[in-house]
Amino acid sequence: MLSTLHLPLTFPNLMVLLGGLWFATRLILYVVQKPLKFLRGPAPTSLLCGYEYDLFQQENVGDKEYKWYEEYGTAFRVSGVYAEDVLMTADPRALQYILQTSGKLSCHMAIRYRFLRPVDFQRRICRLFDKGEIHQRQRKVLNPAFSAQQLRQFLTMFQESALHLSRKWKEDMAQDGLTGKKFNIPFWLGKMTLDIIGKTSFDFDFGAIDNKEGIPLRVLFSEIFKDSIKPTKLTILQRSLERYSPALFNMFPIKENVRHHTFLTELRRIARNVYERKEWAEEEDVRDKKDILSVLARANHTEDTKRRLNDSEVIAQVATMISAGQETISFSTTYLLYELSQHSEDQARVHHEISDLRAKIGPDSVPTSQDYDSMPYFNAVIKEALRLHSILPQAHREAANDDIIPLEFPIITASGEVVSQIPIKKGQRIHVSIGAYNRFFIWISLACVWGPDANKWNPSRFLGSDNRMSQTNIGVMSNLTTFSGGIRGCIGWRFALMEMQSILFTLLESFDFSFPVVPCKSNAGKMEDEYELQRLPAGLMVPVVKGKGAFGPSMPLNVELRAA
Ligand code: HEM
Ligand SMILES: *[C@@H]1O[C@H](CO)[C@@H](O)[C@H](O)[C@H]1NC(C)=O
Ligand SMILES: *[C@@H]1O[C@H](CO)[C@@H](O)[C@H](O)[C@H]1NC(C)=O
Ligand SMILES: *[C@@H]1O[C@H](CO)[C@@H](O)[C@H](O)[C@H]1NC(C)=O
C-alpha cells in the first residue's frame, strides 16, 4: 500500500498511514458527533489536512482567513487535520479570556493552566516551557534578565550594533563611490539582530554583519526554518501526528526535527563553553556580565531552590531566546521600513522628531530609553507596523477543562441563534488569530475593533486616546495582541520594542528609505513599484518579493545617505 502511494517506507510515513486509519474513524465520527457542530464555518479544501493547509496555501497571511471572518463573524468552526473540530477566534474578549484572565487556574497549591500550549513549531525548537508550575518557575528565573536595569545595559548593545550596520552600509556605498544603494533589508537586519541576540543572550559574537567565517551555528540558524515554508500535505500530517505522540517522533524524526536537533546540539556545545568559562571566572567577573546566560547562572547560585535551573534548562532558555528574539525583530523592522518607504511624509515626520531630539541632546550623546519614548510619531509608526504586520499571526491553545468562552461581539450559530458565549469541551483545540484581531473590522456584523481603516496604514490612530471600538483591554501594549498577553505573553516585548526604537533612530538619522520604482510599462512617463511585497505564511510571517519566496526573506529598498 505504501508503494502505491510512492512513499518511502519510513516510520513517520507508516505513522501517516496509521493516521489515515484514524482519519477514517474520525470521518465516521465527523458525521456523527462534532463538538462544535452548532457553529458555522468554512469547509476545508483538504479534509485530511484541514484548514491549516488552506492557511499555508494563502499567498499572503490573511487572504483566506480574513474572508472567513467576514463571513462568519469573530468566532467560528474550522476543520483541522484528520477532520478535528478547531475553534477559530479573533474576538477581543475571547482572546483576553484565553490568553490572559484565565491563564491559570489555582486549585489548592498547584497551578494548572486553563489553556495549554500544544507541542507546536516554536516548542519543538526549544522543548521548553511545560505546564503550570515549571513554566511559572522558568518565567520567574527569566524575569531579571528583562528588568529595567538589565534593558538599559542591552540598549547600549542595540545602539552599537545599529551603528555598526550603519557604518557598514556607508562603507559599502563609499567603496562604489555612491551616496545611495539598494540593500536587501531583511538580509541585513537579520545579521544585525543575530549579532545582538548572540551578545545579549550569551555573550557570543556571531560576527554576522562582518561576515566572520567559521561559525557553524550561524549557518545552521539561517537554515532552521527551511522546511517550514510552504509545508507539503505530508509534512502537515507528520507534524500533527507528533502532537499526538511526541515520544515516537523523537525516535523517528522528520527532516524538520533533524534540523532543529542539529541546531540545538551545536548551540548547547557553544553555550556550555561560554558557561564553563563563567564558572571558572571569579564571582565578580560573572556578576559584571549582563548577558542572559550570566543572569541565569547567577540565579543558579541563589539559595532559593525555587529559582534554580539545572544545566539543560539553562541551555534551553538560551535556545529559546535565540529562536524567539531574532527573526521576529528583524521581520517586524523590515515591515516598518517598508511602510515608511511607501509613506515618505510619515518618514519625514519621524525624521523631524529625530532631528529635534538630536538638537536637544547634542551631537555626541546617545539617546536614552526616555528620549526614544518622548517622540510621539516615532513610537506611533512602530506600533502601527506591529499592528498591521503581526509577525506571529496565530497562537494555538488546548482547553484543559470544559469551559465557556465569552465573546464581545455576538455571533450567529448554525441554527440562526445569536450567542455571546461558546461552550467547549476539555481538549478543544483553539486557533487564536492574533493577526486578524489586530486588523479587525467587519461592516456587516458591526464587529469592529479598529475603525473602517483597519486594513490601512494610519499611525495617527496611536496618537491621543484609544479610539478602538472595543471595550476590552488586551495585550501588553496599546491593546495590540502582537506580543500576545498574560502569563505566556512575550517575555521579550520591551526588549523588542527598545531594539526596534534603536534601529529606527540610528538608521533614519543617517539614511532615507524609498521603495524602488521602474518605468511603467502600460503608461509611458509614469513610474511604478518594482515589485510587490508578499507576506508569506510560514509559522512566522516572512516578508518576500512576490513570487520569490523560495529564496528566503527579501525586500530590497533604496537606501540614500541623508545630507549632513
Ligand atoms: C517583534 C518581536 C516579537 C514578537 C512580535 C513576539 C511575539 C511573541 C508572541 C505572540 C508570543 C506568544 C506565543 C504564544 O502564546 O504561543 C511570544 C512568546 C515569547 N517570546 Fe516573543 N516576540 C518578539 C520578540 C521576542 C524577543 C526579542 C524575545 C527574547 C529576547 C522573545 C522571547 C519570547 C519568549 C521566551 C516567549 C515564550 C514566553 C512564554 O511561553 O512564557 N520574544 N512572543
Ligand atoms: C532538569 O529539569 C527538568 C524539569 O525542569 C527535568 O525534566 C530534567 O530531567 C532535569 N534535568 C536534569 C539533568 O536534571
Ligand atoms: C546549578 O547548580 C547545581 C547544584 O548546585 C549544579 O549541579 C548545576 O550544574 C548548576 N547548573 C548551572 C546551569 O549552573
Ligand atoms: C485599551 O482598551 C481599554 C478599553 O477600551 C482602554 O480603557 C485603555 O485605555 C486602552 N489602553 C491603551 C493603552 O490604549
XYZ file of C-alpha atoms and ligand atoms in Angstrom:
649
model
C 0.000 0.000 0.000
C 2.835 2.376 0.857
C 4.484 1.781 -2.506
C 1.328 2.677 -4.381
C 1.442 5.998 -2.550
C 5.103 6.413 -3.620
C 6.119 7.000 -0.043
C 9.455 5.710 1.232
C 8.779 3.164 3.928
C 9.953 5.178 6.906
C 8.452 5.180 10.314
C 6.851 8.629 10.081
C 5.149 7.581 6.865
C 3.887 4.453 8.494
C 2.515 6.740 11.157
C 0.815 8.814 8.495
C -0.767 5.645 7.224
C -1.951 4.694 10.677
C -3.179 8.253 10.878
C -5.163 7.538 7.739
C -6.964 4.718 9.506
C -7.501 7.007 12.454
C -8.839 9.504 9.936
C -11.319 7.003 8.551
C -12.618 6.505 12.051
C -12.734 10.231 12.530
C -14.622 10.648 9.307
C -17.380 8.493 10.645
C -17.377 10.469 13.865
C -17.250 13.632 11.757
C -20.756 12.949 10.574
C -21.974 11.525 13.844
C -20.598 13.796 16.545
C -18.735 17.061 16.220
C -18.169 19.063 19.383
C -18.577 22.403 17.603
C -21.266 21.440 15.137
C -23.511 24.219 16.463
C -21.093 26.779 14.977
C -20.868 27.828 11.364
C -17.595 27.656 9.476
C -15.842 27.039 6.153
C -15.235 23.605 4.660
C -11.523 22.869 4.145
C -10.215 22.141 0.636
C -8.442 19.075 2.021
C -10.456 17.067 4.542
C -7.343 15.181 5.617
C -5.028 18.164 6.150
C -7.731 20.550 7.217
C -7.742 24.324 7.408
C -4.022 24.540 8.228
C -3.255 23.504 4.693
C -5.523 26.285 3.418
C -3.718 28.804 5.602
C -0.302 27.712 4.344
C -1.572 27.948 0.767
C -2.539 31.607 1.149
C -0.482 33.944 -0.983
C -0.436 36.481 1.837
C -1.154 35.884 5.507
C -4.857 36.546 5.989
C -6.056 36.373 2.364
C -8.352 33.465 3.101
C -8.577 33.801 6.861
C -9.947 37.373 6.837
C -12.644 36.346 4.354
C -13.778 33.648 6.756
C -14.050 36.251 9.494
C -16.103 38.489 7.211
C -18.469 35.663 6.521
C -18.810 34.079 9.948
C -18.043 36.805 12.491
C -15.474 36.790 15.272
C -15.602 33.068 16.099
C -16.325 30.008 14.012
C -15.520 26.344 13.489
C -12.805 25.076 11.170
C -11.934 21.515 10.360
C -8.370 20.664 11.366
C -6.021 17.817 10.487
C -7.878 14.484 10.435
C -11.157 16.417 10.485
C -10.734 17.528 14.084
C -13.027 20.423 15.055
C -10.996 23.549 15.839
C -12.357 26.802 17.237
C -11.011 29.820 15.421
C -11.441 33.218 17.016
C -10.300 36.844 16.893
C -12.902 38.179 19.306
C -11.253 40.587 21.801
C -12.974 39.203 24.880
C -12.377 35.609 23.834
C -8.699 36.361 23.229
C -8.387 38.101 26.555
C -10.060 35.140 28.267
C -7.949 32.513 26.542
C -4.608 34.305 26.728
C -4.946 36.395 29.862
C -7.662 36.377 32.504
C -7.910 32.627 32.673
C -4.273 31.959 32.017
C -4.044 29.995 35.206
C -6.348 28.131 37.444
C -5.370 27.816 41.083
C -6.594 24.702 42.730
C -5.133 24.433 46.222
C -1.367 24.876 45.957
C -0.755 23.560 42.476
C -1.039 25.818 39.469
C -2.657 24.487 36.358
C -3.268 26.402 33.198
C -6.757 26.530 31.759
C -5.434 26.680 28.227
C -2.347 24.696 27.351
C 0.019 25.312 24.517
C 0.176 22.216 22.316
C 3.522 20.940 21.066
C 3.926 23.204 18.103
C 6.507 24.704 15.852
C 8.070 27.033 18.415
C 8.137 24.488 21.172
C 9.668 21.832 19.029
C 12.713 24.035 18.634
C 13.343 24.652 22.279
C 11.385 21.940 24.094
C 10.715 24.189 26.982
C 8.007 25.852 28.958
C 5.888 22.994 30.096
C 2.698 23.074 32.013
C 1.858 25.163 35.047
C 4.497 25.131 37.722
C 7.610 24.557 35.639
C 6.616 27.329 33.281
C 5.947 29.700 36.169
C 9.289 28.962 37.763
C 11.125 29.461 34.495
C 9.387 32.793 33.927
C 10.412 33.863 37.426
C 14.027 32.985 36.809
C 13.991 34.714 33.434
C 12.334 37.918 34.602
C 15.510 39.547 35.983
C 17.037 39.200 32.504
C 14.345 41.588 31.271
C 14.308 44.047 34.179
C 14.532 47.783 33.514
C 18.115 47.846 34.733
C 19.066 44.953 32.502
C 17.354 46.515 29.494
C 19.389 49.686 29.971
C 22.512 47.580 29.518
C 21.052 45.936 26.439
C 20.172 49.342 24.993
C 23.867 50.123 24.565
C 24.331 46.840 22.694
C 21.348 47.603 20.421
C 22.742 51.027 19.624
C 26.262 49.743 18.986
C 25.031 47.077 16.588
C 22.741 49.506 14.753
C 25.676 51.913 14.358
C 27.791 49.026 13.155
C 25.294 48.281 10.388
C 25.030 51.947 9.515
C 28.840 52.198 9.189
C 28.895 49.031 7.108
C 26.332 50.458 4.665
C 28.238 53.748 4.429
C 31.493 51.906 3.694
C 29.732 49.848 1.097
C 28.434 52.987 -0.636
C 31.787 54.778 -0.374
C 33.564 51.822 -1.958
C 31.386 52.173 -5.042
C 31.592 55.972 -4.903
C 27.837 56.214 -4.338
C 25.592 58.100 -1.940
C 22.807 55.560 -2.196
C 22.409 51.858 -2.792
C 19.779 49.153 -2.898
C 20.007 46.806 0.089
C 18.004 43.681 0.851
C 16.621 44.884 4.187
C 15.718 41.586 5.954
C 19.109 40.146 4.947
C 20.989 42.935 6.741
C 18.582 43.356 9.639
C 18.734 39.595 10.171
C 22.511 39.797 10.537
C 22.217 42.654 12.984
C 19.529 41.047 15.146
C 21.528 37.796 15.207
C 24.632 39.660 16.410
C 22.522 41.386 19.047
C 20.815 38.252 20.325
C 24.188 36.468 20.497
C 25.710 39.201 22.637
C 22.680 39.793 24.821
C 21.771 36.190 25.436
C 25.118 34.500 25.897
C 27.988 36.844 25.329
C 28.690 35.226 21.972
C 29.813 37.036 18.839
C 28.122 35.653 15.730
C 30.063 38.187 13.634
C 27.190 38.203 11.159
C 27.405 41.817 9.944
C 31.143 41.392 9.365
C 30.535 38.014 7.790
C 33.102 36.338 10.051
C 33.877 32.844 8.891
C 33.856 29.542 10.712
C 30.747 29.953 12.807
C 28.654 26.854 12.038
C 25.913 27.935 14.417
C 25.114 30.870 12.169
C 24.805 28.662 9.117
C 22.596 26.227 10.991
C 20.462 29.066 12.240
C 19.945 30.566 8.809
C 18.544 27.246 7.631
C 16.439 26.372 10.601
C 13.105 27.325 9.056
C 13.950 25.927 5.631
C 11.444 23.088 5.773
C 8.795 25.240 7.351
C 7.977 27.446 4.378
C 5.092 26.023 2.321
C 4.961 22.643 4.076
C 3.575 19.831 1.988
C 0.442 17.943 2.975
C 2.673 15.139 4.192
C 4.614 17.471 6.489
C 1.400 18.873 7.923
C 0.201 15.351 8.670
C 3.513 14.326 10.200
C 3.569 17.391 12.398
C 0.091 16.760 13.649
C 0.980 13.178 14.491
C 3.849 14.478 16.518
C 1.264 16.304 18.559
C -0.380 13.012 19.393
C 2.845 11.170 20.104
C 5.947 13.336 20.628
C 7.976 10.467 22.081
C 7.704 8.391 18.901
C 8.809 11.316 16.837
C 11.878 11.817 18.955
C 12.856 8.295 17.934
C 11.874 8.677 14.285
C 12.291 12.347 13.461
C 11.261 14.037 10.219
C 13.587 16.369 8.307
C 12.427 19.407 10.207
C 13.203 17.781 13.553
C 16.659 16.669 12.431
C 17.488 20.241 11.515
C 16.263 21.547 14.843
C 18.199 18.851 16.664
C 21.470 19.673 14.901
C 20.957 23.325 15.707
C 20.289 22.613 19.371
C 23.318 20.346 19.693
C 25.655 22.998 18.311
C 24.008 25.662 20.439
C 24.418 23.501 23.506
C 28.089 22.999 22.761
C 28.780 26.720 22.480
C 26.606 27.695 25.410
C 28.342 25.108 27.563
C 31.728 26.525 26.574
C 30.678 30.021 27.473
C 29.064 28.724 30.595
C 32.093 26.821 31.801
C 34.296 29.813 31.249
C 31.946 31.668 33.540
C 32.121 29.030 36.225
C 35.918 29.244 36.334
C 35.857 33.006 36.390
C 35.827 34.878 39.640
C 32.398 35.507 41.074
C 32.811 39.216 40.481
C 33.592 38.755 36.862
C 30.362 36.852 36.425
C 28.493 39.447 38.406
C 29.538 42.121 35.940
C 28.342 40.251 32.911
C 24.940 41.341 31.729
C 24.015 38.711 29.191
C 21.021 36.482 29.826
C 23.117 33.352 30.369
C 25.060 35.074 33.166
C 21.834 36.210 34.758
C 20.631 32.621 34.707
C 23.941 31.414 36.090
C 23.655 33.825 38.994
C 20.124 32.627 39.587
C 21.505 29.119 39.991
C 23.788 30.301 42.767
C 20.948 31.566 44.905
C 19.896 29.615 47.960
C 16.288 29.713 46.855
C 15.763 26.328 45.232
C 12.612 27.600 43.549
C 14.769 29.835 41.416
C 17.349 27.252 40.457
C 17.631 25.826 36.991
C 19.593 22.765 36.015
C 22.034 22.804 33.111
C 19.679 21.563 30.466
C 17.107 24.120 31.491
C 19.633 26.958 31.228
C 20.668 25.910 27.751
C 17.030 25.516 26.749
C 16.314 29.073 27.887
C 19.168 30.436 25.846
C 17.980 28.472 22.822
C 14.522 29.986 23.210
C 15.930 33.481 23.346
C 17.867 32.916 20.177
C 14.986 31.388 18.270
C 12.340 33.814 19.612
C 14.297 37.043 19.597
C 15.985 37.235 16.233
C 13.797 36.921 13.146
C 10.774 38.318 14.970
C 12.537 41.656 15.382
C 14.259 41.637 12.021
C 10.998 40.948 10.133
C 8.960 43.426 12.210
C 11.509 46.155 11.468
C 11.541 45.160 7.794
C 7.761 45.746 7.592
C 8.228 49.046 9.422
C 10.819 50.267 6.916
C 8.588 49.021 4.094
C 5.713 51.196 5.324
C 7.983 54.204 5.797
C 9.371 53.787 2.288
C 5.800 53.725 0.960
C 4.759 56.743 3.059
C 7.503 59.306 2.684
C 5.507 62.003 4.507
C 5.444 59.797 7.613
C 9.136 59.096 7.260
C 9.805 62.838 7.028
C 7.714 63.465 10.122
C 9.607 60.814 12.089
C 12.930 62.155 10.848
C 11.864 65.588 12.012
C 11.329 64.277 15.540
C 14.706 62.550 15.416
C 16.468 65.769 14.328
C 14.740 67.717 17.094
C 15.868 65.190 19.671
C 19.395 65.227 18.285
C 19.459 69.021 18.573
C 18.320 68.712 22.165
C 20.794 66.056 23.353
C 23.739 67.252 21.264
C 25.731 65.522 18.506
C 27.814 63.232 20.719
C 25.193 61.889 23.101
C 23.478 58.553 22.851
C 19.703 58.713 23.360
C 18.227 57.123 26.462
C 15.126 54.999 26.520
C 13.165 58.039 27.811
C 14.443 60.026 24.842
C 13.005 57.428 22.480
C 9.720 57.349 24.366
C 9.431 61.134 24.136
C 8.856 61.102 20.372
C 5.122 60.519 19.743
C 5.085 59.921 15.997
C 8.272 57.858 16.135
C 6.503 55.461 18.501
C 3.203 55.592 16.634
C 4.795 54.276 13.425
C 6.393 51.400 15.350
C 3.047 50.459 16.920
C 1.217 50.760 13.622
C 3.762 48.467 11.940
C 3.388 45.945 14.771
C -0.410 46.142 14.418
C -0.612 45.816 10.661
C 2.081 43.164 10.416
C 1.832 40.766 13.357
C 4.835 38.609 12.800
C 3.291 35.658 14.627
C -0.204 35.665 13.120
C -1.541 32.895 15.336
C -1.218 31.098 18.650
C -2.575 27.659 19.486
C -4.187 26.539 22.690
C -5.936 23.474 24.077
C -8.621 23.653 26.755
C -7.560 21.861 29.945
C -11.174 21.683 31.136
C -14.704 22.061 29.893
C -15.111 25.791 29.652
C -17.232 28.651 28.325
C -15.592 31.210 26.070
C -17.154 34.693 26.342
C -17.475 36.883 23.246
C -17.566 40.671 22.957
C -19.252 40.525 19.561
C -22.128 38.035 19.346
C -22.113 35.502 16.522
C -24.822 33.652 14.620
C -24.827 29.896 15.114
C -25.654 27.220 12.544
C -29.254 27.234 13.714
C -29.514 31.008 13.329
C -29.335 31.807 17.029
C -27.385 34.857 18.233
C -24.998 33.915 21.043
C -22.261 35.665 23.002
C -20.587 32.662 24.556
C -19.297 29.351 23.295
C -19.297 26.229 25.476
C -16.325 23.959 24.788
C -15.176 20.540 25.929
C -11.899 19.571 27.555
C -9.184 19.121 24.926
C -10.795 21.530 22.465
C -8.169 22.965 20.146
C -8.300 26.718 19.635
C -6.692 28.769 16.891
C -6.153 32.280 18.239
C -5.981 34.717 15.316
C -3.584 37.344 16.631
C -3.140 38.978 13.237
C -6.853 39.039 12.402
C -7.669 40.698 15.742
C -5.132 43.452 15.023
C -6.958 44.347 11.801
C -10.471 43.547 12.866
C -13.302 45.446 11.258
C -16.463 43.982 9.745
C -19.225 46.199 8.440
C -21.972 43.637 8.205
C -21.854 42.244 11.706
C -20.720 45.594 13.141
C -17.995 43.735 14.938
C -15.405 46.467 14.950
C -12.215 46.618 16.921
C -10.433 49.191 14.830
C -12.071 51.796 12.604
C -13.052 51.347 8.951
C -9.401 51.950 8.060
C -8.359 48.788 9.944
C -6.586 47.393 6.890
C -4.756 50.619 6.147
C -1.573 52.196 7.432
C -2.508 55.044 9.761
C -0.042 55.709 12.620
C -2.131 58.643 13.865
C -4.561 56.170 15.419
C -1.992 55.752 18.195
C -1.747 59.460 18.952
C -4.153 60.599 21.635
C -6.565 58.277 23.372
C -7.654 54.768 22.468
C -10.070 55.114 19.553
C -10.912 51.477 19.064
C -14.497 50.341 19.143
C -13.855 47.513 21.567
C -14.312 47.700 25.342
C -11.718 45.047 26.039
C -8.336 45.819 27.495
C -5.952 43.336 25.952
C -2.285 42.550 25.272
C 0.855 44.063 26.749
C 0.911 47.290 24.735
C -1.733 49.628 23.259
C -4.369 46.890 23.130
C -2.388 45.065 20.451
C -2.106 41.281 20.505
C 1.153 41.222 18.548
C 3.032 40.080 21.680
C 0.104 38.010 22.959
C -0.562 38.677 26.653
C -0.887 37.265 30.131
C 1.310 34.676 31.764
C 2.513 33.301 28.413
C 2.764 36.594 26.635
C 6.052 37.519 25.036
C 8.637 37.970 27.760
C 10.824 39.922 25.346
C 8.374 42.617 24.282
C 10.173 45.544 25.923
C 13.443 44.186 24.631
C 11.926 44.018 21.128
C 10.438 47.495 21.341
C 13.689 49.042 22.539
C 15.653 47.275 19.869
C 13.248 48.496 17.174
C 13.497 52.033 18.567
C 17.301 51.882 18.475
C 17.364 50.567 14.912
C 14.824 53.095 13.637
C 16.565 56.029 15.289
C 20.042 55.084 14.112
C 19.111 54.192 10.548
C 16.722 57.090 9.898
C 19.229 59.551 11.312
C 21.684 58.618 8.562
C 19.562 57.291 5.725
C 16.429 57.894 3.738
C 14.493 54.810 2.634
C 12.498 54.665 -0.581
C 10.730 51.931 -2.486
C 12.445 51.033 -5.793
C 10.466 52.067 -8.875
C 10.724 51.318 -12.607
C 9.164 52.990 -15.650
C 5.550 51.940 -16.008
C 5.034 49.567 -18.940
C 1.446 50.498 -19.712
C 1.701 54.212 -19.047
C 4.793 55.859 -20.570
C 6.344 58.599 -18.468
C 4.965 57.218 -15.198
C 6.789 55.137 -12.630
C 5.556 52.085 -10.785
C 6.775 49.908 -7.910
C 9.478 47.496 -8.997
C 7.867 44.603 -7.146
C 5.055 43.702 -4.793
C 5.590 42.726 -1.165
C 4.300 39.296 -0.181
C 3.598 38.371 3.447
C 4.354 34.673 3.262
C 2.635 32.347 5.751
C 5.336 30.133 7.292
C 4.813 29.947 11.051
C 6.308 33.411 11.128
C 5.021 35.890 8.543
C 8.010 36.196 6.216
C 8.472 39.325 4.053
C 9.407 38.376 0.474
C 9.355 39.830 -3.027
C 6.167 38.410 -4.507
C 6.825 35.059 -6.129
C 10.393 34.826 -4.809
C 9.608 33.112 -1.503
C 11.872 30.176 -2.256
C 14.939 32.437 -1.983
C 14.233 33.381 1.601
C 13.286 36.731 3.147
C 13.736 39.587 0.699
C 12.727 43.214 0.437
C 15.194 45.463 -1.402
C 14.847 49.169 -0.631
C 16.769 52.172 -1.896
C 18.895 53.496 0.925
C 20.164 57.064 0.439
C 22.638 58.905 2.636
C 20.999 61.973 4.143
C 22.803 65.256 3.623
C 24.721 66.053 6.818
C 8.756 41.952 17.431
C 9.253 40.973 18.133
C 8.470 39.885 18.840
C 7.175 39.465 18.679
C 6.129 40.021 17.713
C 6.957 38.393 19.625
C 5.744 37.726 19.795
C 5.525 36.723 20.711
C 4.261 36.056 20.916
C 2.981 36.361 20.150
C 4.429 35.127 21.892
C 3.372 34.177 22.456
C 3.299 32.909 21.665
C 2.206 32.006 22.160
O 1.498 32.346 23.084
O 2.042 30.914 21.578
C 5.814 35.203 22.310
C 6.373 34.418 23.285
C 7.697 34.507 23.685
N 8.638 35.423 23.252
Fe 8.357 36.855 21.849
N 8.111 38.167 20.324
C 9.059 39.059 19.887
C 10.353 39.193 20.354
C 10.912 38.457 21.373
C 12.229 38.655 21.929
C 13.198 39.741 21.490
C 12.418 37.704 22.885
C 13.594 37.410 23.786
C 14.736 38.019 23.785
C 11.197 36.913 22.937
C 11.002 35.851 23.779
C 9.825 35.175 23.925
C 9.639 34.057 24.834
C 10.700 33.469 25.770
C 8.309 33.641 24.687
C 7.634 32.499 25.439
C 7.002 33.066 26.665
C 6.284 32.020 27.488
O 5.946 30.960 26.970
O 6.057 32.283 28.671
N 10.308 37.406 22.011
N 6.459 36.190 21.587
C 16.111 19.494 34.547
O 14.820 19.898 34.933
C 13.769 19.421 34.129
C 12.460 19.964 34.649
O 12.508 21.306 34.832
C 13.752 17.906 34.131
O 12.738 17.445 33.252
C 15.106 17.384 33.682
O 15.129 15.993 33.795
C 16.201 17.997 34.540
N 17.496 17.574 34.014
C 18.490 17.201 34.793
C 19.757 16.813 34.088
O 18.385 17.187 35.986
C 23.296 24.626 39.160
O 23.598 24.167 40.445
C 23.593 22.765 40.566
C 23.762 22.413 42.011
O 24.435 23.406 42.716
C 24.714 22.204 39.673
O 24.749 20.792 39.773
C 24.437 22.591 38.255
O 25.471 22.177 37.402
C 24.283 24.104 38.136
N 23.811 24.394 36.812
C 24.014 25.535 36.260
C 23.447 25.695 34.922
O 24.638 26.409 36.818
C -7.148 49.593 25.992
O -8.551 49.460 25.924
C -9.241 49.848 27.105
C -10.722 49.542 26.902
O -11.202 50.121 25.726
C -8.980 51.327 27.395
O -9.627 51.708 28.584
C -7.473 51.547 27.517
O -7.202 52.925 27.677
C -6.741 51.021 26.298
N -5.313 51.096 26.539
C -4.460 51.722 25.726
C -3.033 51.745 26.151
O -4.811 52.243 24.682
